[in-house]
JSON list of C-alpha atoms in Angstrom, two decimals:
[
{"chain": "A", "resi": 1, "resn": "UNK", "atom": "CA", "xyz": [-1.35, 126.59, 49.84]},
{"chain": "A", "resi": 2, "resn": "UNK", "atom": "CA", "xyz": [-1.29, 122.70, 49.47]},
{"chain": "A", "resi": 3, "resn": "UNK", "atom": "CA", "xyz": [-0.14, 120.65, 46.86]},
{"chain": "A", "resi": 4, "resn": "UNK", "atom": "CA", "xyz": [-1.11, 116.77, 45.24]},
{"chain": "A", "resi": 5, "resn": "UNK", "atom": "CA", "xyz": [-0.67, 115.04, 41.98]},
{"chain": "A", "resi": 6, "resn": "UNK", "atom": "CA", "xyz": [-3.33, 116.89, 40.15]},
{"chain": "A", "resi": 7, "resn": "UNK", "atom": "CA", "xyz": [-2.48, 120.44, 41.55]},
{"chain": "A", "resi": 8, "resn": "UNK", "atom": "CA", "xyz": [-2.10, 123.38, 43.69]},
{"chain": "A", "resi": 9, "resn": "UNK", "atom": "CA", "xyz": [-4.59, 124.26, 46.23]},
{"chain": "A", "resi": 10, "resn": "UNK", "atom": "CA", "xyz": [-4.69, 127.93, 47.37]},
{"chain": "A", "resi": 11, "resn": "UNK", "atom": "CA", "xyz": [-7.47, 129.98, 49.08]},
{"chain": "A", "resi": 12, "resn": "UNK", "atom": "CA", "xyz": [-7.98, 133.81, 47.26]},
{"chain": "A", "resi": 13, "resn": "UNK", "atom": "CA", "xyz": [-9.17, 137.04, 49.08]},
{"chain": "A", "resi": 14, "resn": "UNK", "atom": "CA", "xyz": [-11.94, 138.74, 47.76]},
{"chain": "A", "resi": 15, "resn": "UNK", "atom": "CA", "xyz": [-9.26, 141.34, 47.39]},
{"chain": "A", "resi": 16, "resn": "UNK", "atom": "CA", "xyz": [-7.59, 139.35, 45.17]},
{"chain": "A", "resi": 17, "resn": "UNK", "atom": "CA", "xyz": [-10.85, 138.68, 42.90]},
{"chain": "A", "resi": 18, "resn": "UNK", "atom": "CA", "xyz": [-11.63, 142.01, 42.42]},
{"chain": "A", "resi": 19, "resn": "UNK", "atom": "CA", "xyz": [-8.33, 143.55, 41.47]},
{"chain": "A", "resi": 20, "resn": "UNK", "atom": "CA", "xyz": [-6.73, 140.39, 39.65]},
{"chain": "A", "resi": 21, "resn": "UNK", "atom": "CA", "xyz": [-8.29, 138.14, 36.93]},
{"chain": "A", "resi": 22, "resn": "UNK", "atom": "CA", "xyz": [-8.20, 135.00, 39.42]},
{"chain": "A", "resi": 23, "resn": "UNK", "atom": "CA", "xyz": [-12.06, 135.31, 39.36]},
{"chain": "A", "resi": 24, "resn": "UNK", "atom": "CA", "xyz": [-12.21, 133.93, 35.81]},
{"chain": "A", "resi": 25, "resn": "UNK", "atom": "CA", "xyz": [-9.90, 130.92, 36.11]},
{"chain": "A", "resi": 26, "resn": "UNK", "atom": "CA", "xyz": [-11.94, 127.59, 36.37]},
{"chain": "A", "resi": 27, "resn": "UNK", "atom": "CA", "xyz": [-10.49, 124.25, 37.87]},
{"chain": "A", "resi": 28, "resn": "UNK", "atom": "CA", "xyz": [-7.68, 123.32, 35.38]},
{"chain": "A", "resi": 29, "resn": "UNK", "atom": "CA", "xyz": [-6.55, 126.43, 34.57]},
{"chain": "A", "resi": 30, "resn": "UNK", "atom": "CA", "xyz": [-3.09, 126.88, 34.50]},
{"chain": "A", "resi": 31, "resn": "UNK", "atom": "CA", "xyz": [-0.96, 129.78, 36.21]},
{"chain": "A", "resi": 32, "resn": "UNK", "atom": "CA", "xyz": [2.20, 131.00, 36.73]},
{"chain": "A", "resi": 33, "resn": "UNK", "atom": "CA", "xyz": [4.03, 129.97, 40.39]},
{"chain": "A", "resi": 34, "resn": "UNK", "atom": "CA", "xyz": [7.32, 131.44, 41.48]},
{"chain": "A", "resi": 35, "resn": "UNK", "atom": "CA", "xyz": [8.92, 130.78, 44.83]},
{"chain": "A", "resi": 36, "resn": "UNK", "atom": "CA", "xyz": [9.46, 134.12, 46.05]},
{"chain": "A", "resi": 37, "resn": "UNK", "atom": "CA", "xyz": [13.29, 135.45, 46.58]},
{"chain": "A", "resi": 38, "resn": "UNK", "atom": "CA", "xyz": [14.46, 134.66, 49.92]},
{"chain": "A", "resi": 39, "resn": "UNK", "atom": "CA", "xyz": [15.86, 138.43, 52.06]},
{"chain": "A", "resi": 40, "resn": "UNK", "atom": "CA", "xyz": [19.32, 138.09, 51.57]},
{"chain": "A", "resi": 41, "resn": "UNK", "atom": "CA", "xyz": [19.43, 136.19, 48.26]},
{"chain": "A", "resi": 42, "resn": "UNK", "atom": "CA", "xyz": [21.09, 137.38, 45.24]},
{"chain": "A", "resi": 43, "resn": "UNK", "atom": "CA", "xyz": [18.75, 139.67, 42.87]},
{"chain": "A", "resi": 44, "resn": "UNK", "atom": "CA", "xyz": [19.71, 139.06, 39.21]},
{"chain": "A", "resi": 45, "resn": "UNK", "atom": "CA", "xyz": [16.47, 140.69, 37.81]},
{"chain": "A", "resi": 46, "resn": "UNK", "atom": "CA", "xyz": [13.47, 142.75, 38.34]},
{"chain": "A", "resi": 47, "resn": "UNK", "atom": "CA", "xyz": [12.17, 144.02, 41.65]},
{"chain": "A", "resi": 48, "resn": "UNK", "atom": "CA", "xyz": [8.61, 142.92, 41.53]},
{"chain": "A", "resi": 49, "resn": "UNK", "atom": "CA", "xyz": [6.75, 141.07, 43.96]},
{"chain": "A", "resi": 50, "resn": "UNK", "atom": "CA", "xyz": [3.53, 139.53, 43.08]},
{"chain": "A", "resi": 51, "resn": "UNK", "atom": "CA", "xyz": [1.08, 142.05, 44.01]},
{"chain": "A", "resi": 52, "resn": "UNK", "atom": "CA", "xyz": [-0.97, 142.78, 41.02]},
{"chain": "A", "resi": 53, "resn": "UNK", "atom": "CA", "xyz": [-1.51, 146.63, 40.43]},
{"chain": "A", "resi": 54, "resn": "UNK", "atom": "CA", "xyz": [-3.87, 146.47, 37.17]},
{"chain": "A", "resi": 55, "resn": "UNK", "atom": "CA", "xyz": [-5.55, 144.66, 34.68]},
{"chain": "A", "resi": 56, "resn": "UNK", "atom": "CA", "xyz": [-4.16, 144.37, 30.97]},
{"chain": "A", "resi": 57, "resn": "UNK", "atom": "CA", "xyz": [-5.48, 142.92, 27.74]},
{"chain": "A", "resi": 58, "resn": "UNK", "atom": "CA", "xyz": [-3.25, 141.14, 25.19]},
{"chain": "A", "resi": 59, "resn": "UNK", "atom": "CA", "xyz": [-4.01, 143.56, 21.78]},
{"chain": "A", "resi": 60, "resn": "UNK", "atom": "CA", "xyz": [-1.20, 141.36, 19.63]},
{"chain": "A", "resi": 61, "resn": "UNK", "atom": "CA", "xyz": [0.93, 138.57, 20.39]},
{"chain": "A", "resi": 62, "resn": "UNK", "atom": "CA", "xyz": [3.53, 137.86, 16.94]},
{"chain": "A", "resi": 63, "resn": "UNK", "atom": "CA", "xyz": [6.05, 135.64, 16.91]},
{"chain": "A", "resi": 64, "resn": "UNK", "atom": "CA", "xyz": [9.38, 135.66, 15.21]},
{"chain": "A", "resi": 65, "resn": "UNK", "atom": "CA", "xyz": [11.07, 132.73, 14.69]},
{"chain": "A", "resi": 66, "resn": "UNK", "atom": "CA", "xyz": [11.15, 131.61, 18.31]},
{"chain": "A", "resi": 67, "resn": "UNK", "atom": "CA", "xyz": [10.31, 134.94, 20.44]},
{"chain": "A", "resi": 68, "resn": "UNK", "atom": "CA", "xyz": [6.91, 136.70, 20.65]},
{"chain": "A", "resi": 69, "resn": "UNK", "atom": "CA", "xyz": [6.35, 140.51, 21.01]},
{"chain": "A", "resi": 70, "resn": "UNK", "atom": "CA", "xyz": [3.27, 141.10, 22.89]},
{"chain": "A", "resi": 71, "resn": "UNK", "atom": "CA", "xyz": [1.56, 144.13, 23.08]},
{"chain": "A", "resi": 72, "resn": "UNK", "atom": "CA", "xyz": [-0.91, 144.86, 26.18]},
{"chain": "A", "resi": 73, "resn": "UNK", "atom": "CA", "xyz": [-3.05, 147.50, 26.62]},
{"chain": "A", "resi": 74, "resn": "UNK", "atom": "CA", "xyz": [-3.70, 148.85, 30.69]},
{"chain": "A", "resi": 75, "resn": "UNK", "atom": "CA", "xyz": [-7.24, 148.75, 31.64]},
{"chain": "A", "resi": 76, "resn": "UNK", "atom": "CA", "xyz": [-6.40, 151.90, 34.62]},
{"chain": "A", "resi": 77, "resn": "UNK", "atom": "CA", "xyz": [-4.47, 154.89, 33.20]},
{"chain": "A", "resi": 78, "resn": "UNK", "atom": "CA", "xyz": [-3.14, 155.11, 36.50]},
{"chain": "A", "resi": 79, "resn": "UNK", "atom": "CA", "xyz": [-0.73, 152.54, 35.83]},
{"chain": "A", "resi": 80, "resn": "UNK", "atom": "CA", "xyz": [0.82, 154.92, 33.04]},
{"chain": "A", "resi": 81, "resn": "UNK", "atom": "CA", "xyz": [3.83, 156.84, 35.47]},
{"chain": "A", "resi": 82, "resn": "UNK", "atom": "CA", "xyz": [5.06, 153.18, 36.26]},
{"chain": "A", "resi": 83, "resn": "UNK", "atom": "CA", "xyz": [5.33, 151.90, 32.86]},
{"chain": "A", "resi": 84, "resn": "UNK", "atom": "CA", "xyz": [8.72, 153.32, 31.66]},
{"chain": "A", "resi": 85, "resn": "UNK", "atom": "CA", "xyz": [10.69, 152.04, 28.54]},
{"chain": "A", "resi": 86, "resn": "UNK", "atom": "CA", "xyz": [13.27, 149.51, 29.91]},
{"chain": "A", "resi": 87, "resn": "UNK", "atom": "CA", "xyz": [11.66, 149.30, 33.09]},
{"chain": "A", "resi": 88, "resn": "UNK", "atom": "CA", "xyz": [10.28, 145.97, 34.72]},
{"chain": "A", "resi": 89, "resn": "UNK", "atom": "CA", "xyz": [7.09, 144.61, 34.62]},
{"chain": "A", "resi": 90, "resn": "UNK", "atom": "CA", "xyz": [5.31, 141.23, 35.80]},
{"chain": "A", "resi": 91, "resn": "UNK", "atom": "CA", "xyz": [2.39, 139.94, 33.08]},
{"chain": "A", "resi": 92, "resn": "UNK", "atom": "CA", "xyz": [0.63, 137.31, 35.20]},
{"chain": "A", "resi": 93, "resn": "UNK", "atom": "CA", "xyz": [3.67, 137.01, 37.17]},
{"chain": "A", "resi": 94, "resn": "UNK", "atom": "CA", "xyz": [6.23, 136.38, 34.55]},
{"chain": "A", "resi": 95, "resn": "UNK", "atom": "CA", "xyz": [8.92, 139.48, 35.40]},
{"chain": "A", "resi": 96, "resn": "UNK", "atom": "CA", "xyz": [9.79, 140.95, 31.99]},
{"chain": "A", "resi": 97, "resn": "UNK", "atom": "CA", "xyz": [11.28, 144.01, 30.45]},
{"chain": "A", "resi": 98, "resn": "UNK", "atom": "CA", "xyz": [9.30, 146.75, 29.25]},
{"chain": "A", "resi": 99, "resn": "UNK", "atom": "CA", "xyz": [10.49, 146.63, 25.07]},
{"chain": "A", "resi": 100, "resn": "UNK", "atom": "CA", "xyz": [8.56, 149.61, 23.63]},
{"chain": "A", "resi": 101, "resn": "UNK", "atom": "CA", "xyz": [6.17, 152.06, 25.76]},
{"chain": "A", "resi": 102, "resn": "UNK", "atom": "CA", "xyz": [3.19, 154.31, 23.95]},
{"chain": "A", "resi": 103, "resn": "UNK", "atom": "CA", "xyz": [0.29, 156.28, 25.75]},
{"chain": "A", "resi": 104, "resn": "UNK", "atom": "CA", "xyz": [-2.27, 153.39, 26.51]},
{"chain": "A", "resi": 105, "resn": "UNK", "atom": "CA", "xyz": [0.07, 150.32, 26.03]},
{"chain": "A", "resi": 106, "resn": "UNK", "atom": "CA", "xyz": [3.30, 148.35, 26.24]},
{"chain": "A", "resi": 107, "resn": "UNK", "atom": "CA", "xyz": [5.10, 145.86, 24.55]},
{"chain": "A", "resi": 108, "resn": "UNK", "atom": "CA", "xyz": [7.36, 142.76, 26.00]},
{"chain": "A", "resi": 109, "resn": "UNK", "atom": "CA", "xyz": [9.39, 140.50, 24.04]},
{"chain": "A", "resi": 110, "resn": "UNK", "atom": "CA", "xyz": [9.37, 136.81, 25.11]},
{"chain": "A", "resi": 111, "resn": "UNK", "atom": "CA", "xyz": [12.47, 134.39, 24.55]},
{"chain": "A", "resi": 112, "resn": "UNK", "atom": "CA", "xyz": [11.79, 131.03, 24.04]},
{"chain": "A", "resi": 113, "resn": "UNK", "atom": "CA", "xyz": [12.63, 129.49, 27.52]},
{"chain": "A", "resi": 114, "resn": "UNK", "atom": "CA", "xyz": [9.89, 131.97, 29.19]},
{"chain": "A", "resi": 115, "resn": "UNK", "atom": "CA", "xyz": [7.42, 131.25, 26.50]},
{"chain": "A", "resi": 116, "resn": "UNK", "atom": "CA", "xyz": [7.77, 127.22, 27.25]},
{"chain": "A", "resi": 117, "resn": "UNK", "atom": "CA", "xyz": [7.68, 127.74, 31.04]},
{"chain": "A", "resi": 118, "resn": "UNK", "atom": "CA", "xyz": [5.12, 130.16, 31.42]},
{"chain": "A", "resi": 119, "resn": "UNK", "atom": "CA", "xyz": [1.48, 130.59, 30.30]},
{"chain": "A", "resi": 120, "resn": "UNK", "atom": "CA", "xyz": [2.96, 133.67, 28.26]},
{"chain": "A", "resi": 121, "resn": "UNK", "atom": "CA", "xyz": [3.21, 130.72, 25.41]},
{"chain": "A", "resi": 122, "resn": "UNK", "atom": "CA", "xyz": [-0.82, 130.79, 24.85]},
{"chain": "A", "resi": 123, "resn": "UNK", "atom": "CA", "xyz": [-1.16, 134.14, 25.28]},
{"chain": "A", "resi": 124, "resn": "UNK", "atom": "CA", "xyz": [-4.07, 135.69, 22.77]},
{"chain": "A", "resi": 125, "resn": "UNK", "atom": "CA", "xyz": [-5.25, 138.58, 21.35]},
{"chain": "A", "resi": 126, "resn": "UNK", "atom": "CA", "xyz": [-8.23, 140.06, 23.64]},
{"chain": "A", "resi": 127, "resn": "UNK", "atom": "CA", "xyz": [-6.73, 137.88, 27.10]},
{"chain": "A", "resi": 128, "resn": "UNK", "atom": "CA", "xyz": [-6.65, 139.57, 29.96]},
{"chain": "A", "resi": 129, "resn": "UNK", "atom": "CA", "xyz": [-3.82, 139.50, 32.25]},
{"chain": "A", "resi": 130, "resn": "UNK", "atom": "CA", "xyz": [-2.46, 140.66, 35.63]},
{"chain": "A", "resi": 131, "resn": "UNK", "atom": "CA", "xyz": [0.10, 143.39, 36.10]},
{"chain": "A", "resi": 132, "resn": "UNK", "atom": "CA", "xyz": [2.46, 144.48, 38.36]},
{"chain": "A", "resi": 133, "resn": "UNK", "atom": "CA", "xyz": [4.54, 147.62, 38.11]},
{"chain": "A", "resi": 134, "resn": "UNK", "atom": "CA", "xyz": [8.33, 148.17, 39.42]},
{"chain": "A", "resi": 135, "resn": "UNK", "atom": "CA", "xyz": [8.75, 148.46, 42.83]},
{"chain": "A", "resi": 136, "resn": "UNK", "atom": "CA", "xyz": [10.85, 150.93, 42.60]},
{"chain": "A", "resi": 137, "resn": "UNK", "atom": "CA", "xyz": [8.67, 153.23, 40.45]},
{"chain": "A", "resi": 138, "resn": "UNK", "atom": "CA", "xyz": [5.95, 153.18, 43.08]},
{"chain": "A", "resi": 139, "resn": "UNK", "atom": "CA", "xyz": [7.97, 153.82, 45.99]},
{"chain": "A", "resi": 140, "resn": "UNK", "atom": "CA", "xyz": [9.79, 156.95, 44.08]},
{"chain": "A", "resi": 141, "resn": "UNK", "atom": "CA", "xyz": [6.26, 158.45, 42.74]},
{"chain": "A", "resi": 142, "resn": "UNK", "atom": "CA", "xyz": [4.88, 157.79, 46.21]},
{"chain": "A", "resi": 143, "resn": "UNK", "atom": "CA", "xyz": [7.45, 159.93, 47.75]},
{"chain": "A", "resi": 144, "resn": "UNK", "atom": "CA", "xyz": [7.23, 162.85, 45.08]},
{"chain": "A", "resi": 145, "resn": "UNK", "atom": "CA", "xyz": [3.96, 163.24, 46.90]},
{"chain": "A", "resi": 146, "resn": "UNK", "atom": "CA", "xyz": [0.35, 162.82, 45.56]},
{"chain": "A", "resi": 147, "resn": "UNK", "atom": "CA", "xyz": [0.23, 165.75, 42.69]},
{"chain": "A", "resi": 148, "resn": "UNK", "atom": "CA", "xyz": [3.39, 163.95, 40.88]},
{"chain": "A", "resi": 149, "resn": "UNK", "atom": "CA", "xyz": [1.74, 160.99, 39.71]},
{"chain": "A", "resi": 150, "resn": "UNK", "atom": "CA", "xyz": [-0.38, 162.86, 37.48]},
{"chain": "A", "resi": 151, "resn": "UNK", "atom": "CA", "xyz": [2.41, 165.17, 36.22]},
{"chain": "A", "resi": 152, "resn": "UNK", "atom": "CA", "xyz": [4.61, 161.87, 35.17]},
{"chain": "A", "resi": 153, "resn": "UNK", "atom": "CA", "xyz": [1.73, 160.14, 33.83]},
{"chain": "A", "resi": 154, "resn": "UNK", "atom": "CA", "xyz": [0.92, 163.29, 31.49]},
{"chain": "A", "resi": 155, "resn": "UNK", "atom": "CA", "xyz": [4.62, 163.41, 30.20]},
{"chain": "A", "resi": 156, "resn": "UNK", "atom": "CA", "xyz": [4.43, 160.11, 29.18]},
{"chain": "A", "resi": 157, "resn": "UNK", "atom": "CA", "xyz": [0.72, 160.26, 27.15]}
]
């Protein structure tokens, strides 16, 4: 990664192309960085870390006086037994709280401070954006064993 005056310079996997929507971003296109938490350093927040597990699309973005409630819709049902009410979430790497839950979509709500900083601001109906899971979800459905994913996902639809 390098960065200049005009921007950030970063090469992408082909990995990263075909599970993320970085293939669609043209030169100009703004993203959302964070430095990532150092081992050791306090965690005050979610346990996410960048790696993108799905694709979403934006089906609503309202604001209300100076928050927005987005709603996104998963493109992979497999995401479903990580979604929980309450639970954490990253939307193109913004680390948010998971505000309402259904069978084929979520909801965030976005204070004003997050919706200035972040690209969450000029969020659209019909966008599609990156997600990433808890970390903790996927390491405790992981160790349930394969068969378990499915059974939490189909309590939740």
């Amino acid at each position: 990664i390098a960065a200049d005056p005009y921007g950030v310079h970063l090469d992408v996997s082909p990995e990263t192309v075909r599970v993320t929507t970085m293939g669609t971003l043209k030169r100009g296109s703004v993203v959302n960085l964070e430095r990532p938490l150092r081992l050791g350093d306090f965690v005050g927040g979610h346990l996410v870390q960048g790696h993108v597990d799905g694709i979403g699309v934006v089906a609503s973005a309202e604001r209300a006086a100076d928050t927005s409630r987005i709603r996104i819709e998963w493109q992979d049902r497999r995401l479903a037994p990580y979604l929980i009410p309450k639970g954490s979430v990253a939307v193109d790497g913004v680390s948010l709280t998971v505000a309402a839950l259904d069978d084929r979509a979520f909801e965030i709500m976005v204070i004003p401070h997050t919706l200035a900083m972040t690209t969450l601001g000029t969020v659209r109906p019909g966008r599609r954006v990156n997600l990433e899971t808890d970390m903790i979800g996927k390491y405790v459905i992981r160790a349930l064993g394969p068969g378990m994913a499915g059974v939490i996902g189909g309590a939740q639809s």
